[in-house]
PDB file of C-alpha atoms in Angstrom:
ATOM      1  CA  THR A 282     -19.493  20.297 -22.532  1.00 44.00           C
ATOM      2  CA  CYS A 283     -19.236  19.454 -19.009  1.00 50.00           C
ATOM      3  CA  VAL A 284     -19.859  15.863 -19.817  1.00 49.00           C
ATOM      4  CA  ILE A 285     -17.809  15.708 -22.523  1.00 52.00           C
ATOM      5  CA  GLY A 286     -15.101  17.153 -20.571  1.00 50.00           C
ATOM      6  CA  GLN A 287     -15.893  14.383 -17.733  1.00 46.00           C
ATOM      7  CA  ILE A 288     -16.101  11.493 -20.141  1.00 45.00           C
ATOM      8  CA  ALA A 289     -12.654  12.811 -21.187  1.00 48.00           C
ATOM      9  CA  LEU A 290     -10.813  12.682 -17.825  1.00 45.00           C
ATOM     10  CA  SER A 291     -12.349   9.289 -16.835  1.00 48.00           C
ATOM     11  CA  TRP A 292     -11.068   7.896 -20.431  1.00 47.00           C
ATOM     12  CA  ARG A 293      -7.496   9.289 -18.914  1.00 60.00           C
ATOM     13  CA  ARG A 294      -7.484   8.445 -15.764  1.00 56.00           C
ATOM     14  CA  THR A 295      -8.567   4.588 -16.945  1.00 60.00           C
ATOM     15  CA  VAL A 296      -5.747   4.653 -19.472  1.00 63.00           C
ATOM     16  CA  ASP A 297      -3.452   5.732 -16.694  1.00 72.00           C
ATOM     17  CA  ARG A 298      -4.569   2.779 -14.305  1.00 74.00           C
ATOM     18  CA  VAL A 299      -4.095   0.386 -17.122  1.00 82.00           C
ATOM     19  CA  ALA A 300      -0.456   1.921 -18.252  1.00 87.00           C
ATOM     20  CA  GLN A 301       0.775   1.908 -14.352  1.00 89.00           C
ATOM     21  CA  MET A 302      -0.210  -1.487 -13.115  1.00 91.00           C
ATOM     22  CA  GLU A 303       1.626  -2.852 -17.321  1.00 94.00           C
ATOM     23  CA  GLU A 304       4.493  -0.292 -15.402  1.00 95.00           C
ATOM     24  CA  ILE A 305       4.594  -2.499 -12.106  1.00 95.00           C
ATOM     25  CA  LEU A 306       4.024  -5.538 -14.156  1.00 95.00           C
ATOM     26  CA  LYS A 307       7.105  -5.187 -16.564  1.00 96.00           C
ATOM     27  CA  GLY A 308       9.563  -4.452 -13.787  1.00 95.00           C
ATOM     28  CA  LEU A 309       8.413  -7.740 -11.338  1.00 96.00           C
ATOM     29  CA  GLU A 310       9.764  -9.177 -14.515  1.00 95.00           C
ATOM     30  CA  LYS A 311      12.009  -7.583 -15.604  1.00 95.00           C
ATOM     31  CA  GLU A 312      13.580  -8.518 -11.692  1.00 95.00           C
ATOM     32  CA  ARG A 313      12.288 -12.519 -11.732  1.00 95.00           C
ATOM     33  CA  GLY A 314      14.550 -12.666 -14.463  1.00 94.00           C
ATOM     34  CA  LYS A 315      17.431 -10.914 -12.660  1.00 93.00           C
ATOM     35  CA  LYS A 316      16.403 -12.368  -9.339  1.00 94.00           C
ATOM     36  CA  PRO A 317      15.883 -16.157 -10.304  1.00 94.00           C
ATOM     37  CA  GLU A 318      16.018 -16.415  -5.968  1.00 95.00           C
ATOM     38  CA  LEU A 319      12.666 -14.019  -5.461  1.00 96.00           C
ATOM     39  CA  ALA A 320      10.529 -15.989  -8.352  1.00 96.00           C
ATOM     40  CA  GLU A 321       8.479 -17.467  -5.639  1.00 96.00           C
ATOM     41  CA  THR A 322       7.585 -14.450  -4.622  1.00 97.00           C
ATOM     42  CA  ILE A 323       7.764 -12.406  -7.988  1.00 97.00           C
ATOM     43  CA  ASP A 324       5.180 -15.598  -9.122  1.00 97.00           C
ATOM     44  CA  LEU A 325       2.592 -14.767  -6.181  1.00 97.00           C
ATOM     45  CA  HIS A 326       2.748 -11.693  -5.927  1.00 97.00           C
ATOM     46  CA  HIS A 327       2.287 -11.247  -9.837  1.00 97.00           C
ATOM     47  CA  ALA A 328      -0.699 -13.048  -9.738  1.00 97.00           C
ATOM     48  CA  LEU A 329      -2.446 -10.818  -7.170  1.00 97.00           C
ATOM     49  CA  LEU A 330      -1.751  -8.086  -9.214  1.00 96.00           C
ATOM     50  CA  LEU A 331      -3.541  -9.896 -12.380  1.00 96.00           C
ATOM     51  CA  ALA A 332      -6.160 -10.922  -9.931  1.00 96.00           C
ATOM     52  CA  GLN A 333      -6.526  -7.213  -9.000  1.00 96.00           C
ATOM     53  CA  ALA A 334      -6.224  -6.141 -12.678  1.00 94.00           C
ATOM     54  CA  ASP A 335      -9.018  -7.902 -13.907  1.00 94.00           C
ATOM     55  CA  ALA A 336     -11.083  -6.713 -11.545  1.00 94.00           C
ATOM     56  CA  GLN A 337     -14.625  -4.655 -12.537  1.00 89.00           C
ATOM     57  CA  VAL A 338     -13.605  -1.672 -10.120  1.00 91.00           C
ATOM     58  CA  PRO A 339     -14.911   2.124 -11.205  1.00 84.00           C
ATOM     59  CA  LEU A 340     -13.352   4.800 -11.367  1.00 85.00           C
ATOM     60  CA  PRO A 341     -13.933   6.679  -7.982  1.00 90.00           C
ATOM     61  CA  HIS A 342     -17.015  10.341  -8.711  1.00 85.00           C
ATOM     62  CA  LEU A 343     -15.133  13.268  -6.994  1.00 87.00           C
ATOM     63  CA  GLU A 344     -16.306  16.097  -7.141  1.00 85.00           C
ATOM     64  CA  LEU A 345     -13.010  17.669  -4.564  1.00 90.00           C
ATOM     65  CA  GLU A 346     -12.363  20.828  -5.212  1.00 92.00           C
ATOM     66  CA  THR A 347      -8.928  22.021  -4.526  1.00 92.00           C
ATOM     67  CA  GLU A 348      -9.251  24.655  -2.019  1.00 95.00           C
ATOM     68  CA  LYS A 349     -11.502  22.505  -0.435  1.00 95.00           C
ATOM     69  CA  ALA A 350      -8.807  19.660  -0.829  1.00 96.00           C
ATOM     70  CA  ARG A 351      -6.164  22.797   0.704  1.00 96.00           C
ATOM     71  CA  ALA A 352      -7.965  23.468   3.578  1.00 97.00           C
ATOM     72  CA  LEU A 353      -8.782  19.211   4.011  1.00 97.00           C
ATOM     73  CA  LEU A 354      -4.663  18.943   4.628  1.00 97.00           C
ATOM     74  CA  GLN A 355      -3.985  21.659   6.382  1.00 96.00           C
ATOM     75  CA  GLU A 356      -6.465  20.524   9.344  1.00 96.00           C
ATOM     76  CA  GLY A 357      -4.684  17.133   9.195  1.00 95.00           C
ATOM     77  CA  SER A 358      -8.373  15.354   7.745  1.00 96.00           C
ATOM     78  CA  LEU A 359      -7.632  12.458   4.868  1.00 96.00           C
ATOM     79  CA  LEU A 360      -9.064  13.389   1.238  1.00 96.00           C
ATOM     80  CA  VAL A 361     -11.854  11.175   1.314  1.00 95.00           C
ATOM     81  CA  LYS A 362     -13.242   9.097   4.310  1.00 94.00           C
ATOM     82  CA  PRO A 363     -13.638   5.280   4.620  1.00 95.00           C
ATOM     83  CA  GLU A 364     -17.565   5.364   4.670  1.00 94.00           C
ATOM     84  CA  GLU A 365     -17.631   7.738   1.563  1.00 94.00           C
ATOM     85  CA  LEU A 366     -15.145   5.077   0.059  1.00 94.00           C
ATOM     86  CA  GLU A 367     -17.713   4.090  -3.412  1.00 93.00           C
ATOM     87  CA  ILE A 368     -16.434  -0.134  -3.475  1.00 95.00           C
ATOM     88  CA  ASP A 369     -19.192  -2.851  -5.529  1.00 94.00           C
ATOM     89  CA  TRP A 370     -18.761  -4.941  -2.287  1.00 94.00           C
ATOM     90  CA  GLU A 371     -19.973  -7.394  -5.308  1.00 94.00           C
ATOM     91  CA  VAL A 372     -16.306  -7.853  -6.876  1.00 95.00           C
ATOM     92  CA  PHE A 373     -14.336  -7.341  -3.414  1.00 96.00           C
ATOM     93  CA  ALA A 374     -16.046 -10.552  -1.848  1.00 95.00           C
ATOM     94  CA  GLN A 375     -15.076 -11.633  -5.345  1.00 96.00           C
ATOM     95  CA  LEU A 376     -11.455 -11.126  -5.065  1.00 97.00           C
ATOM     96  CA  CYS A 377     -11.408 -11.553  -0.880  1.00 96.00           C
ATOM     97  CA  GLU A 378     -12.453 -15.202  -2.458  1.00 96.00           C
ATOM     98  CA  GLY A 379      -9.519 -15.208  -5.308  1.00 97.00           C
ATOM     99  CA  ILE A 380      -7.142 -13.491  -2.626  1.00 98.00           C
ATOM    100  CA  CYS A 381      -6.963 -16.738  -0.843  1.00 98.00           C
ATOM    101  CA  TYR A 382      -6.794 -18.354  -3.481  1.00 98.00           C
ATOM    102  CA  ILE A 383      -4.301 -17.235  -5.121  1.00 98.00           C
ATOM    103  CA  THR A 384      -2.292 -17.515  -2.022  1.00 98.00           C
ATOM    104  CA  LEU A 385      -3.502 -20.856  -1.473  1.00 98.00           C
ATOM    105  CA  GLN A 386      -1.397 -22.279  -4.717  1.00 97.00           C
ATOM    106  CA  HIS A 387       1.801 -20.258  -3.673  1.00 97.00           C
ATOM    107  CA  GLN A 388       2.005 -20.866  -0.210  1.00 97.00           C
ATOM    108  CA  PRO A 389       0.112 -24.192   0.387  1.00 97.00           C
ATOM    109  CA  GLU A 390       1.193 -24.605   3.507  1.00 98.00           C
ATOM    110  CA  LEU A 391      -1.422 -22.092   4.973  1.00 97.00           C
ATOM    111  CA  GLU A 392      -4.331 -23.977   4.106  1.00 98.00           C
ATOM    112  CA  GLU A 393      -5.671 -24.569   6.974  1.00 97.00           C
ATOM    113  CA  GLU A 394      -5.464 -20.511   8.131  1.00 97.00           C
ATOM    114  CA  LEU A 395      -6.957 -19.424   4.677  1.00 97.00           C
ATOM    115  CA  GLU A 396      -8.865 -20.846   4.278  1.00 97.00           C
ATOM    116  CA  ARG A 397     -10.883 -19.732   8.505  1.00 96.00           C
ATOM    117  CA  ILE A 398      -9.816 -16.497   6.911  1.00 96.00           C
ATOM    118  CA  ARG A 399     -12.392 -16.973   3.894  1.00 96.00           C
ATOM    119  CA  THR A 400     -15.210 -18.294   5.708  1.00 95.00           C
ATOM    120  CA  PHE A 401     -14.787 -15.562   8.055  1.00 94.00           C
ATOM    121  CA  LEU A 402     -14.677 -12.909   5.267  1.00 94.00           C
ATOM    122  CA  ASP A 403     -17.475 -14.801   3.294  1.00 92.00           C
ATOM    123  CA  ASN A 404     -20.313 -14.736   6.751  1.00 90.00           C
ATOM    124  CA  TYR A 405     -19.382 -11.406   7.634  1.00 86.00           C
ATOM    125  CA  PRO A 406     -22.656  -9.433   7.278  1.00 81.00           C
ATOM    126  CA  ASP A 407     -21.671  -6.240   6.860  1.00 88.00           C
ATOM    127  CA  LYS A 408     -19.391  -5.381   4.569  1.00 90.00           C
ATOM    128  CA  ARG A 409     -18.974  -2.026   4.196  1.00 92.00           C
ATOM    129  CA  SER A 410     -18.360  -1.881   8.056  1.00 91.00           C
ATOM    130  CA  GLN A 411     -16.153  -4.357   8.174  1.00 89.00           C
ATOM    131  CA  VAL A 412     -14.192  -2.041   5.595  1.00 93.00           C
ATOM    132  CA  VAL A 413     -14.927   1.251   7.298  1.00 94.00           C
ATOM    133  CA  GLY A 414     -13.676  -0.516  10.843  1.00 92.00           C
ATOM    134  CA  TYR A 415     -10.954  -1.638   9.005  1.00 93.00           C
ATOM    135  CA  LEU A 416      -9.439   1.536   7.515  1.00 95.00           C
ATOM    136  CA  ARG A 417     -10.246   2.904  10.676  1.00 92.00           C
ATOM    137  CA  ASP A 418      -8.079   1.303  13.015  1.00 89.00           C
ATOM    138  CA  GLY A 419      -7.053  -1.659  11.316  1.00 86.00           C
ATOM    139  CA  LEU A 420      -9.167  -3.830  13.334  1.00 81.00           C
ATOM    140  CA  LEU A 421     -11.659  -6.831  12.018  1.00 84.00           C
ATOM    141  CA  GLU A 422     -14.877  -6.684  14.856  1.00 82.00           C
ATOM    142  CA  GLY A 423     -14.237 -10.362  15.825  1.00 85.00           C
ATOM    143  CA  ALA A 424     -11.403 -11.450  14.107  1.00 89.00           C
ATOM    144  CA  LYS A 425      -9.188 -11.583  17.600  1.00 87.00           C
ATOM    145  CA  GLU A 426     -12.216 -13.904  19.206  1.00 91.00           C
ATOM    146  CA  LYS A 427     -11.904 -17.074  15.929  1.00 90.00           C
ATOM    147  CA  GLY A 428      -8.111 -16.651  16.387  1.00 92.00           C
ATOM    148  CA  LEU A 429      -7.315 -15.807  12.976  1.00 94.00           C
ATOM    149  CA  ASN A 430      -3.777 -15.043  11.676  1.00 94.00           C
ATOM    150  CA  SER A 431      -3.966 -11.132  12.110  1.00 92.00           C
ATOM    151  CA  GLU A 432      -0.386 -10.532   9.098  1.00 92.00           C
ATOM    152  CA  LEU A 433      -2.020 -12.981   6.951  1.00 96.00           C
ATOM    153  CA  LEU A 434      -5.614 -11.608   7.447  1.00 95.00           C
ATOM    154  CA  ALA A 435      -4.476  -7.990   6.534  1.00 93.00           C
ATOM    155  CA  PHE A 436      -2.223  -9.723   3.012  1.00 96.00           C
ATOM    156  CA  VAL A 437      -5.595 -11.093   2.090  1.00 97.00           C
ATOM    157  CA  LEU A 438      -7.634  -7.460   2.888  1.00 96.00           C
ATOM    158  CA  ASN A 439      -5.126  -4.945   1.584  1.00 96.00           C
ATOM    159  CA  ASN A 440      -4.973  -6.997  -1.770  1.00 97.00           C
ATOM    160  CA  ALA A 441      -8.713  -7.132  -2.201  1.00 97.00           C
ATOM    161  CA  LEU A 442      -8.974  -3.554  -1.510  1.00 97.00           C
ATOM    162  CA  HIS A 443      -6.272  -2.165  -3.007  1.00 97.00           C
ATOM    163  CA  PRO A 444      -7.563  -1.669  -6.580  1.00 96.00           C
ATOM    164  CA  PHE A 445     -10.120   0.299  -5.150  1.00 97.00           C
ATOM    165  CA  LEU A 446      -7.964   2.357  -2.883  1.00 97.00           C
ATOM    166  CA  ARG A 447      -5.615   2.887  -6.006  1.00 96.00           C
ATOM    167  CA  ALA A 448      -8.337   4.605  -7.929  1.00 95.00           C
ATOM    168  CA  TYR A 449      -8.462   6.726  -5.543  1.00 96.00           C
ATOM    169  CA  ALA A 450      -5.114   7.344  -4.730  1.00 96.00           C
ATOM    170  CA  GLN A 451      -4.752   8.018  -9.018  1.00 93.00           C
ATOM    171  CA  ALA A 452      -8.134  10.385  -9.244  1.00 93.00           C
ATOM    172  CA  LEU A 453      -6.770  12.377  -5.952  1.00 95.00           C
ATOM    173  CA  ALA A 454      -3.088  12.684  -6.494  1.00 94.00           C
ATOM    174  CA  PRO A 455      -2.699  16.008  -8.381  1.00 93.00           C
ATOM    175  CA  LEU A 456      -4.759  17.297  -5.595  1.00 95.00           C
ATOM    176  CA  ILE A 457      -1.690  16.296  -2.776  1.00 95.00           C
ATOM    177  CA  ASP A 458       0.439  18.980  -1.365  1.00 93.00           C
ATOM    178  CA  ASP A 459       3.103  18.091  -0.138  1.00 91.00           C
ATOM    179  CA  SER A 460       4.069  21.435   1.478  1.00 92.00           C
ATOM    180  CA  LEU A 461       0.406  20.626   3.738  1.00 95.00           C
ATOM    181  CA  TRP A 462       1.251  16.880   4.850  1.00 95.00           C
ATOM    182  CA  TYR A 463       3.518  16.365   7.298  1.00 90.00           C
ATOM    183  CA  HIS A 464       1.851  12.917   8.309  1.00 95.00           C
ATOM    184  CA  SER A 465       2.756   9.464   8.842  1.00 94.00           C
ATOM    185  CA  ARG A 466       0.057   8.298   8.016  1.00 96.00           C
ATOM    186  CA  CYS A 467      -1.496   8.422   4.592  1.00 97.00           C
ATOM    187  CA  PRO A 468      -3.411  11.360   2.695  1.00 97.00           C
ATOM    188  CA  VAL A 469      -5.801   9.895   0.905  1.00 97.00           C
ATOM    189  CA  CYS A 470      -6.984   6.507   3.126  1.00 95.00           C
ATOM    190  CA  GLY A 471      -5.180   7.244   5.918  1.00 95.00           C
ATOM    191  CA  GLY A 472      -2.766   3.653   5.424  1.00 95.00           C
ATOM    192  CA  GLN A 473       0.592   3.358   7.186  1.00 96.00           C
ATOM    193  CA  PRO A 474       3.961   3.331   4.778  1.00 97.00           C
ATOM    194  CA  ASP A 475       5.573  -0.083   4.438  1.00 97.00           C
ATOM    195  CA  PHE A 476       8.387   1.122   1.820  1.00 98.00           C
ATOM    196  CA  ALA A 477      10.302   4.825   1.603  1.00 98.00           C
ATOM    197  CA  PHE A 478      12.379   6.280  -1.557  1.00 97.00           C
ATOM    198  CA  LEU A 479      14.932   9.135  -0.836  1.00 97.00           C
ATOM    199  CA  GLU A 480      15.720  11.359  -3.478  1.00 96.00           C
ATOM    200  CA  ALA A 481      17.582  11.132  -6.274  1.00 94.00           C
ATOM    201  CA  GLY A 482      18.448  15.131  -5.712  1.00 89.00           C
ATOM    202  CA  SER A 483      17.504  16.716  -2.164  1.00 93.00           C
ATOM    203  CA  GLY A 484      17.476  13.450  -0.425  1.00 95.00           C
ATOM    204  CA  ALA A 485      14.459  13.782   0.587  1.00 96.00           C
ATOM    205  CA  ARG A 486      11.732  11.362   1.801  1.00 97.00           C
ATOM    206  CA  HIS A 487       9.027  10.444   0.679  1.00 97.00           C
ATOM    207  CA  LEU A 488       6.846   7.911   1.776  1.00 98.00           C
ATOM    208  CA  LEU A 489       4.946   4.786   0.176  1.00 98.00           C
ATOM    209  CA  CYS A 490       1.033   4.395   1.323  1.00 97.00           C
ATOM    210  CA  SER A 491       0.746   0.167   2.125  1.00 96.00           C
ATOM    211  CA  ARG A 492      -2.649  -0.121   0.365  1.00 96.00           C
ATOM    212  CA  CYS A 493      -3.087   2.789  -1.936  1.00 96.00           C
ATOM    213  CA  ASP A 494       0.063   3.479  -3.447  1.00 96.00           C
ATOM    214  CA  SER A 495       0.290   7.268  -2.228  1.00 97.00           C
ATOM    215  CA  GLN A 496       3.397   8.688  -1.994  1.00 96.00           C
ATOM    216  CA  TRP A 497       3.883  11.556   0.260  1.00 97.00           C
ATOM    217  CA  LEU A 498       6.784  13.781   1.768  1.00 96.00           C
ATOM    218  CA  PHE A 499       7.610  13.084   5.277  1.00 97.00           C
ATOM    219  CA  ARG A 500      10.844  14.177   7.644  1.00 95.00           C
ATOM    220  CA  ARG A 501      14.017  12.664   7.531  1.00 93.00           C
ATOM    221  CA  VAL A 502      14.681  12.235  11.131  1.00 94.00           C
ATOM    222  CA  GLU A 503      11.347  11.036  12.564  1.00 97.00           C
ATOM    223  CA  CYS A 504       9.993   7.474  12.882  1.00 98.00           C
ATOM    224  CA  PRO A 505       6.794   7.317  10.818  1.00 97.00           C
ATOM    225  CA  PHE A 506       5.184   5.096  13.007  1.00 97.00           C
ATOM    226  CA  CYS A 507       6.047   6.939  16.649  1.00 97.00           C
ATOM    227  CA  GLY A 508       6.587   9.754  15.592  1.00 96.00           C
ATOM    228  CA  ASN A 509      10.381   9.930  17.380  1.00 97.00           C
ATOM    229  CA  ILE A 510      12.840  12.285  16.964  1.00 97.00           C
ATOM    230  CA  GLU A 511      16.033  11.374  19.210  1.00 96.00           C
ATOM    231  CA  PRO A 512      18.471  10.555  16.332  1.00 94.00           C
ATOM    232  CA  ASN A 513      19.987   8.354  18.251  1.00 95.00           C
ATOM    233  CA  LYS A 514      17.333   5.861  18.610  1.00 97.00           C
ATOM    234  CA  LEU A 515      16.649   6.392  14.943  1.00 97.00           C
ATOM    235  CA  ILE A 516      19.202   3.824  13.234  1.00 96.00           C
ATOM    236  CA  TYR A 517      19.593   2.677   9.765  1.00 97.00           C
ATOM    237  CA  TYR A 518      21.569   0.000   8.691  1.00 97.00           C
ATOM    238  CA  PRO A 519      22.430   0.164   4.521  1.00 97.00           C
ATOM    239  CA  SER A 520      23.184  -2.600   2.303  1.00 97.00           C
ATOM    240  CA  GLU A 521      26.115  -3.648   0.573  1.00 96.00           C
ATOM    241  CA  ASP A 522      25.971  -1.511  -2.651  1.00 95.00           C
ATOM    242  CA  GLN A 523      24.240   1.831  -0.549  1.00 97.00           C
ATOM    243  CA  VAL A 524      21.226   1.450  -2.769  1.00 97.00           C
ATOM    244  CA  TYR A 525      18.853   0.970  -0.509  1.00 98.00           C
ATOM    245  CA  ARG A 526      18.360   1.162   3.114  1.00 98.00           C
ATOM    246  CA  LEU A 527      16.782  -0.190   6.488  1.00 98.00           C
ATOM    247  CA  TYR A 528      15.261   1.880   9.368  1.00 98.00           C
ATOM    248  CA  VAL A 529      14.796   0.644  12.542  1.00 98.00           C
ATOM    249  CA  CYS A 530      13.329   2.912  15.727  1.00 98.00           C
ATOM    250  CA  GLN A 531      14.606   1.396  18.890  1.00 97.00           C
ATOM    251  CA  VAL A 532      11.111   3.141  20.757  1.00 98.00           C
ATOM    252  CA  CYS A 533       8.126   1.297  18.894  1.00 98.00           C
ATOM    253  CA  HIS A 534      10.565  -1.399  17.014  1.00 98.00           C
ATOM    254  CA  ARG A 535       9.135  -0.948  13.724  1.00 98.00           C
ATOM    255  CA  TYR A 536      11.217  -0.902  10.457  1.00 98.00           C
ATOM    256  CA  LEU A 537      11.262   0.805   7.025  1.00 98.00           C
ATOM    257  CA  LYS A 538      12.376  -0.230   3.856  1.00 98.00           C
ATOM    258  CA  THR A 539      13.798   2.433   1.627  1.00 98.00           C
ATOM    259  CA  ILE A 540      15.709   2.916  -1.592  1.00 98.00           C
ATOM    260  CA  ASP A 541      17.486   5.759  -2.255  1.00 98.00           C
ATOM    261  CA  MET A 542      17.534   7.179  -5.279  1.00 97.00           C
ATOM    262  CA  ARG A 543      21.133   8.654  -5.685  1.00 96.00           C
ATOM    263  CA  GLN A 544      22.682   5.863  -5.706  1.00 97.00           C
ATOM    264  CA  VAL A 545      20.579   4.518  -8.863  1.00 95.00           C
ATOM    265  CA  ALA A 546      20.742   5.215 -12.340  1.00 91.00           C
ATOM    266  CA  ARG A 547      17.797   3.181 -13.435  1.00 91.00           C
ATOM    267  CA  LYS A 548      14.384   3.762 -13.210  1.00 91.00           C
ATOM    268  CA  VAL A 549      12.440   2.465 -10.077  1.00 94.00           C
ATOM    269  CA  ILE A 550       8.702   1.781  -9.516  1.00 96.00           C
ATOM    270  CA  PRO A 551       8.045   2.069  -6.298  1.00 95.00           C
ATOM    271  CA  PRO A 552       5.891  -0.505  -5.480  1.00 96.00           C
ATOM    272  CA  VAL A 553       8.480  -3.487  -7.276  1.00 97.00           C
ATOM    273  CA  GLU A 554      11.211  -2.728  -4.786  1.00 97.00           C
ATOM    274  CA  ARG A 555       8.572  -3.185  -2.100  1.00 97.00           C
ATOM    275  CA  ILE A 556       8.149  -6.780  -3.370  1.00 97.00           C
ATOM    276  CA  ILE A 557      11.877  -7.609  -4.438  1.00 97.00           C
ATOM    277  CA  THR A 558      13.132  -6.004  -1.358  1.00 97.00           C
ATOM    278  CA  VAL A 559      11.956  -9.451   0.933  1.00 96.00           C
ATOM    279  CA  ALA A 560      15.279 -10.068   2.434  1.00 96.00           C
ATOM    280  CA  MET A 561      15.368  -6.748   4.251  1.00 97.00           C
ATOM    281  CA  ASP A 562      11.623  -7.781   6.464  1.00 97.00           C
ATOM    282  CA  VAL A 563      12.526 -11.113   7.363  1.00 96.00           C
ATOM    283  CA  ALA A 564      16.270  -9.563   8.033  1.00 96.00           C
ATOM    284  CA  ALA A 565      14.138  -6.490   9.993  1.00 98.00           C
ATOM    285  CA  ARG A 566      11.818  -9.126  11.392  1.00 97.00           C
ATOM    286  CA  GLU A 567      14.456 -12.519  12.734  1.00 97.00           C
ATOM    287  CA  ALA A 568      16.636  -8.769  14.395  1.00 97.00           C
ATOM    288  CA  GLY A 569      12.992  -7.772  16.443  1.00 97.00           C
ATOM    289  CA  TYR A 570      11.308  -4.757  14.906  1.00 98.00           C
ATOM    290  CA  THR A 571       7.666  -5.327  12.829  1.00 95.00           C
TER     291      THR A 571
END
């Protein structure tokens, strides 16, 4: 019975994962029709998502009980440590190659930088230590010395790791208790947020992980990057229709894109919103925020 139950759970997770990916892809296609000026950006991410969906990424084998998960969250520990991740390194390497190739097709001006990144990743002696170090510190040993574009390197790595980390996020989502986790990093993989949404009813703020798409509750008046809680140094700029907000911190000069669910009647898919709000990224960076 236990084996049958595990098989059923694995099947449900696979179905859910496919359904979620299809929802994101359909959401992007719909937005492409409404926002032709974003066609290039949407086409790039659509191709990346298809590559991730086609990768043979197995569901993780987890034996984390609810009480153990609560204890980890209470002490501020991640639900899965970087060194505990089950990753098929051959598939990961193939994804790195594929991400570089897809990005090159859409942004040929990055050819030289992408080739240097591809060569660096391909020749890295230990993929596990490479990934563990990146997930812990956001850095790769030797990358700075090689003069690699750190932002582009993170883009390649995040996209190559995304299907693996998203599988963990999906499996662990039921164990995340919002009353126990108010940290600025993701409770699953430790990633930083790159998007947020305000609940339709209460206006409570939820953060979206840039690496695995996990969502978790966080304080409204606090910078999720440096912990600043001074209201006069936390500013937001609303869009004309009041749907979006660009939060900026005057202490660490970081920014966070946010959608206010109280201002929209349509269904919102946060991973899609992160892509179609690229103009907010451009505006924030032009203003000196990162």
